[in-house]
Amino acid sequence: MPADKKFTKLTKVYKDRRTWMEEFVDFVDNYKDSEQRVELQSQLKALEGAKDAYEEARENLLIEDEEADEVQMRTDRRDFFKKFHQVRGFIMDMLKTDESVQPIANSTMANTTTVSVKMRLPKLELPTFDGMKRLEEPTQHWNTPLTTLVMYKFDNTTLIAYEHFAVENKTDTYDLLMEFCEKRIPILNSTALHSIGVIGTRSATKAYQRNRFPDQ
């Protein structure tokens, strides 16, 4: 498209979008509440769309036409947005009036109308500890879960040691397990100490010294 025709088209679109605001001004000037209140929401939405379309047309013309009259376009923009804010303010005020009236109507209905609603809530099943009862073990002791959790941490050597320790007991109890742990911990600590290369030494007896060093 030749440049002249392109500029002519952009200018035409710009002027058209600028005149859209006159339709909203006419809506405000001739507004009849009884007939046009239902149009407020749609008019507000259309107003925002007209603003965006005008801004886009103005920007395109400024970018493409280097000889555009920027001073006049700034004046046009100022006039456009003055009308835009006046129309938008009018519509918002009318919508706020609707919002302030609605709670009063709702309050009146609430005071004059009583609604009784019966609701049947679902029965909630709370968790129980019947599993322990099925094992024929009183739930107040908790020996089985506690001993199982502790023994789960044992290594094979410690587990075998516990089996030897508790061989005469028919059941595992938490107290018995704690007794075993108290006796087992010092043994494990001692084993760990010697496993890192520490060699315990004792002084030689006098008889050994005489046999080893006869000249002394």
PDB file of N, CA and C in Angstrom, residues 17 19 22 28 33 40-41 43 48 100 103 107 109 116 125 129 164 172-173 175 186 193:
ATOM      1  N   ARG A  17     -12.431   7.024  15.685  1.00  0.00           N
ATOM      2  CA  ARG A  17     -12.368   6.581  17.084  1.00  0.00           C
ATOM      3  C   ARG A  17     -12.529   7.762  18.048  1.00  0.00           C
ATOM      4  N   THR A  19     -14.412  10.376  17.591  1.00  0.00           N
ATOM      5  CA  THR A  19     -15.816  10.812  17.647  1.00  0.00           C
ATOM      6  C   THR A  19     -16.699   9.835  18.416  1.00  0.00           C
ATOM      7  N   GLU A  22     -18.532  11.010  21.573  1.00  0.00           N
ATOM      8  CA  GLU A  22     -19.729  11.848  21.510  1.00  0.00           C
ATOM      9  C   GLU A  22     -20.995  11.035  21.778  1.00  0.00           C
ATOM     10  N   VAL A  28     -25.290  10.454  28.394  1.00  0.00           N
ATOM     11  CA  VAL A  28     -25.368  11.129  29.691  1.00  0.00           C
ATOM     12  C   VAL A  28     -26.321  12.322  29.626  1.00  0.00           C
ATOM     13  N   ASP A  33     -33.566   7.746  33.814  1.00  0.00           N
ATOM     14  CA  ASP A  33     -33.322   6.659  34.760  1.00  0.00           C
ATOM     15  C   ASP A  33     -34.313   5.513  34.601  1.00  0.00           C
ATOM     16  N   LEU A  40     -26.550   0.750  32.117  1.00  0.00           N
ATOM     17  CA  LEU A  40     -25.358   1.323  32.744  1.00  0.00           C
ATOM     18  C   LEU A  40     -24.141   0.401  32.653  1.00  0.00           C
ATOM     19  N   GLN A  41     -24.325  -0.864  32.975  1.00  0.00           N
ATOM     20  CA  GLN A  41     -23.190  -1.797  32.951  1.00  0.00           C
ATOM     21  C   GLN A  41     -22.623  -1.947  31.542  1.00  0.00           C
ATOM     22  N   GLN A  43     -22.918   0.140  29.030  1.00  0.00           N
ATOM     23  CA  GLN A  43     -22.341   1.416  28.592  1.00  0.00           C
ATOM     24  C   GLN A  43     -20.935   1.601  29.178  1.00  0.00           C
ATOM     25  N   GLU A  48     -15.000   1.731  28.106  1.00  0.00           N
ATOM     26  CA  GLU A  48     -13.609   1.285  28.261  1.00  0.00           C
ATOM     27  C   GLU A  48     -13.052   0.789  26.923  1.00  0.00           C
ATOM     28  N   SER A 100     -26.297   1.026  46.993  1.00  0.00           N
ATOM     29  CA  SER A 100     -26.737   1.532  48.294  1.00  0.00           C
ATOM     30  C   SER A 100     -28.206   1.229  48.548  1.00  0.00           C
ATOM     31  N   PRO A 103     -28.969  -3.130  49.620  1.00  0.00           N
ATOM     32  CA  PRO A 103     -28.935  -3.662  50.983  1.00  0.00           C
ATOM     33  C   PRO A 103     -30.158  -3.295  51.797  1.00  0.00           C
ATOM     34  N   SER A 107     -32.477  -5.871  53.601  1.00  0.00           N
ATOM     35  CA  SER A 107     -32.714  -5.787  55.032  1.00  0.00           C
ATOM     36  C   SER A 107     -34.200  -5.830  55.345  1.00  0.00           C
ATOM     37  N   MET A 109     -36.541  -7.265  53.569  1.00  0.00           N
ATOM     38  CA  MET A 109     -37.008  -8.628  53.363  1.00  0.00           C
ATOM     39  C   MET A 109     -36.586  -9.524  54.514  1.00  0.00           C
ATOM     40  N   SER A 116     -37.178 -20.971  57.877  1.00  0.00           N
ATOM     41  CA  SER A 116     -36.666 -22.026  58.745  1.00  0.00           C
ATOM     42  C   SER A 116     -36.168 -23.165  57.880  1.00  0.00           C
ATOM     43  N   GLU A 125     -17.760 -40.647  61.526  1.00  0.00           N
ATOM     44  CA  GLU A 125     -17.179 -41.772  62.240  1.00  0.00           C
ATOM     45  C   GLU A 125     -15.782 -41.387  62.705  1.00  0.00           C
ATOM     46  N   PHE A 129      -9.280 -47.283  68.219  1.00  0.00           N
ATOM     47  CA  PHE A 129      -8.111 -48.149  68.306  1.00  0.00           C
ATOM     48  C   PHE A 129      -8.543 -49.601  68.492  1.00  0.00           C
ATOM     49  N   HIS A 164      18.453 -63.121  73.124  1.00  0.00           N
ATOM     50  CA  HIS A 164      19.068 -63.860  74.234  1.00  0.00           C
ATOM     51  C   HIS A 164      18.677 -63.247  75.577  1.00  0.00           C
ATOM     52  N   ASP A 172       7.095 -59.406  74.708  1.00  0.00           N
ATOM     53  CA  ASP A 172       7.974 -58.236  74.727  1.00  0.00           C
ATOM     54  C   ASP A 172       7.224 -57.063  75.345  1.00  0.00           C
ATOM     55  N   THR A 173       7.846 -56.412  76.300  1.00  0.00           N
ATOM     56  CA  THR A 173       7.245 -55.231  76.912  1.00  0.00           C
ATOM     57  C   THR A 173       8.183 -54.046  76.744  1.00  0.00           C
ATOM     58  N   ASP A 175       9.020 -51.857  78.997  1.00  0.00           N
ATOM     59  CA  ASP A 175       9.946 -51.751  80.134  1.00  0.00           C
ATOM     60  C   ASP A 175      11.119 -52.704  79.970  1.00  0.00           C
ATOM     61  N   PRO A 186      26.188 -49.113  76.939  1.00  0.00           N
ATOM     62  CA  PRO A 186      27.608 -49.072  77.332  1.00  0.00           C
ATOM     63  C   PRO A 186      28.470 -50.053  76.545  1.00  0.00           C
ATOM     64  N   LEU A 193      34.597 -47.491  70.678  1.00  0.00           N
ATOM     65  CA  LEU A 193      35.860 -46.872  71.079  1.00  0.00           C
ATOM     66  C   LEU A 193      37.051 -47.679  70.596  1.00  0.00           C
TER      67      LEU A 193
END
